[in-house]
Amino acid sequence: MSKKVTRKTRHNFFEDVHEVARLIPKGKVTSYGAIAKYLGTKMSARMVGWAMNAAHTEKNIPAHRVVNSQGLLTGKHHFHPPSSMQKKLEKEGVKVVKDKVVDFQKRFWDPSQELI
């Protein structure tokens, strides 16, 4: 993919996170930390999590495709009902067992590698 998201200002950080999330292909997942690293804020994985939580108020942001660095659905409690995060992933062909993405490394989409 040739599209590049550039971090504008701290004021637009959530928008930048949402723009990256929109680029995650169906059937793939990424992590909060991978998005933070791509945006040049390597230590801001938690802030990416806040941005993903805010994504539920907007349309067309696939927040269900963003998991923690181990492939765990740590953000599921922000979905209503919480099981809908897993259901959305499974609808896209991503298998989840005990709140963890199966074959996480195979399913992992790294924006730093894909958006160059």
Tab-separated table of C-alpha atoms in Angstrom:
chain	number	residue	atom	x	y	z
A	1	MET	CA	0.000	0.000	0.000
A	2	SER	CA	1.446	3.371	-0.900
A	3	LYS	CA	-0.653	5.671	1.255
A	4	LYS	CA	1.269	7.321	4.061
A	5	VAL	CA	-0.283	8.851	7.141
A	6	THR	CA	1.786	11.630	8.601
A	7	ARG	CA	1.448	12.810	12.154
A	8	LYS	CA	0.355	16.426	12.027
A	9	THR	CA	0.085	17.854	15.528
A	10	ARG	CA	-0.733	16.511	18.953
A	11	HIS	CA	-4.182	18.085	18.539
A	12	ASN	CA	-4.847	15.725	15.638
A	13	PHE	CA	-3.323	12.593	17.193
A	14	PHE	CA	-6.673	10.791	17.505
A	15	GLU	CA	-7.492	11.612	13.876
A	16	ASP	CA	-4.093	10.265	12.798
A	17	VAL	CA	-4.713	7.045	14.738
A	18	HIS	CA	-8.157	6.692	13.174
A	19	GLU	CA	-6.716	7.255	9.697
A	20	VAL	CA	-4.183	4.447	10.213
A	21	ALA	CA	-6.888	2.150	11.615
A	22	ARG	CA	-9.005	2.711	8.496
A	23	LEU	CA	-6.134	1.274	6.432
A	24	ILE	CA	-5.946	-2.062	8.282
A	25	PRO	CA	-7.110	-4.674	5.765
A	26	LYS	CA	-9.991	-7.006	6.561
A	27	GLY	CA	-8.678	-10.221	8.050
A	28	LYS	CA	-5.664	-8.477	9.597
A	29	VAL	CA	-4.984	-6.945	13.005
A	30	THR	CA	-2.438	-4.530	14.382
A	31	SER	CA	-1.463	-3.381	17.845
A	32	TYR	CA	-1.729	-0.135	19.742
A	33	GLY	CA	2.064	-0.020	19.938
A	34	ALA	CA	2.539	-0.595	16.206
A	35	ILE	CA	0.289	2.363	15.415
A	36	ALA	CA	2.101	4.526	17.987
A	37	LYS	CA	5.494	3.564	16.544
A	38	TYR	CA	4.322	4.314	13.005
A	39	LEU	CA	3.106	7.764	14.055
A	40	GLY	CA	6.475	8.523	15.647
A	41	THR	CA	5.249	8.277	19.233
A	42	LYS	CA	6.626	4.865	20.165
A	43	MET	CA	5.808	5.211	23.864
A	44	SER	CA	2.181	6.259	23.297
A	45	ALA	CA	0.437	2.900	22.910
A	46	ARG	CA	-1.930	3.808	25.739
A	47	MET	CA	-2.871	7.031	23.971
A	48	VAL	CA	-3.610	5.001	20.824
A	49	GLY	CA	-5.927	2.915	23.018
A	50	TRP	CA	-7.746	6.078	24.094
A	51	ALA	CA	-8.076	7.099	20.453
A	52	MET	CA	-9.511	3.697	19.578
A	53	ASN	CA	-11.992	3.986	22.446
A	54	ALA	CA	-13.067	7.355	21.009
A	55	ALA	CA	-13.448	5.686	17.591
A	56	HIS	CA	-16.714	4.108	18.687
A	57	THR	CA	-18.432	7.458	18.246
A	58	GLU	CA	-17.389	7.657	14.583
A	59	LYS	CA	-18.265	5.479	11.625
A	60	ASN	CA	-15.888	3.575	9.369
A	61	ILE	CA	-13.131	3.064	11.926
A	62	PRO	CA	-12.450	-0.668	12.354
A	63	ALA	CA	-11.458	-0.480	16.025
A	64	HIS	CA	-11.996	-4.241	16.335
A	65	ARG	CA	-8.815	-4.771	14.291
A	66	VAL	CA	-6.595	-3.162	16.948
A	67	VAL	CA	-5.440	-5.476	19.748
A	68	ASN	CA	-2.602	-5.523	22.257
A	69	SER	CA	0.943	-6.623	21.433
A	70	GLN	CA	0.139	-10.247	22.333
A	71	GLY	CA	-2.980	-10.403	20.180
A	72	LEU	CA	-5.376	-10.099	23.115
A	73	LEU	CA	-8.735	-8.354	22.718
A	74	THR	CA	-8.022	-5.967	25.589
A	75	GLY	CA	-10.338	-3.319	24.140
A	76	LYS	CA	-13.380	-5.589	23.992
A	77	HIS	CA	-15.007	-3.944	27.017
A	78	HIS	CA	-15.456	-0.796	24.897
A	79	PHE	CA	-17.704	-2.688	22.470
A	80	HIS	CA	-21.401	-3.186	23.078
A	81	PRO	CA	-21.778	-5.997	23.807
A	82	PRO	CA	-18.124	-6.874	24.552
A	83	SER	CA	-18.422	-10.075	22.498
A	84	SER	CA	-19.011	-8.016	19.338
A	85	MET	CA	-15.273	-7.318	18.935
A	86	GLN	CA	-14.620	-11.042	18.558
A	87	LYS	CA	-17.665	-11.509	16.331
A	88	LYS	CA	-16.502	-8.746	13.968
A	89	LEU	CA	-13.033	-10.287	13.713
A	90	GLU	CA	-14.438	-13.758	13.113
A	91	LYS	CA	-16.726	-12.390	10.400
A	92	GLU	CA	-13.528	-11.262	8.640
A	93	GLY	CA	-11.915	-14.692	8.998
A	94	VAL	CA	-9.817	-13.992	12.096
A	95	LYS	CA	-10.050	-16.852	14.574
A	96	VAL	CA	-10.164	-15.877	18.250
A	97	VAL	CA	-9.822	-18.307	21.164
A	98	LYS	CA	-10.055	-17.184	24.797
A	99	ASP	CA	-9.912	-13.499	23.755
A	100	LYS	CA	-6.693	-14.005	21.756
A	101	VAL	CA	-6.126	-13.861	17.993
A	102	VAL	CA	-5.018	-17.268	16.727
A	103	ASP	CA	-1.939	-17.040	14.472
A	104	PHE	CA	-1.397	-13.473	15.631
A	105	GLN	CA	1.948	-13.101	13.841
A	106	LYS	CA	0.417	-14.346	10.586
A	107	ARG	CA	-2.506	-11.916	10.930
A	108	PHE	CA	-0.361	-8.985	12.129
A	109	TRP	CA	-0.361	-5.903	9.895
A	110	ASP	CA	2.541	-3.547	10.654
A	111	PRO	CA	1.850	-0.015	9.424
A	112	SER	CA	5.592	0.770	9.536
A	113	GLN	CA	6.149	-1.958	6.939
A	114	GLU	CA	2.936	-1.668	4.934
A	115	LEU	CA	2.618	2.098	4.615
A	116	ILE	CA	5.963	2.983	3.050
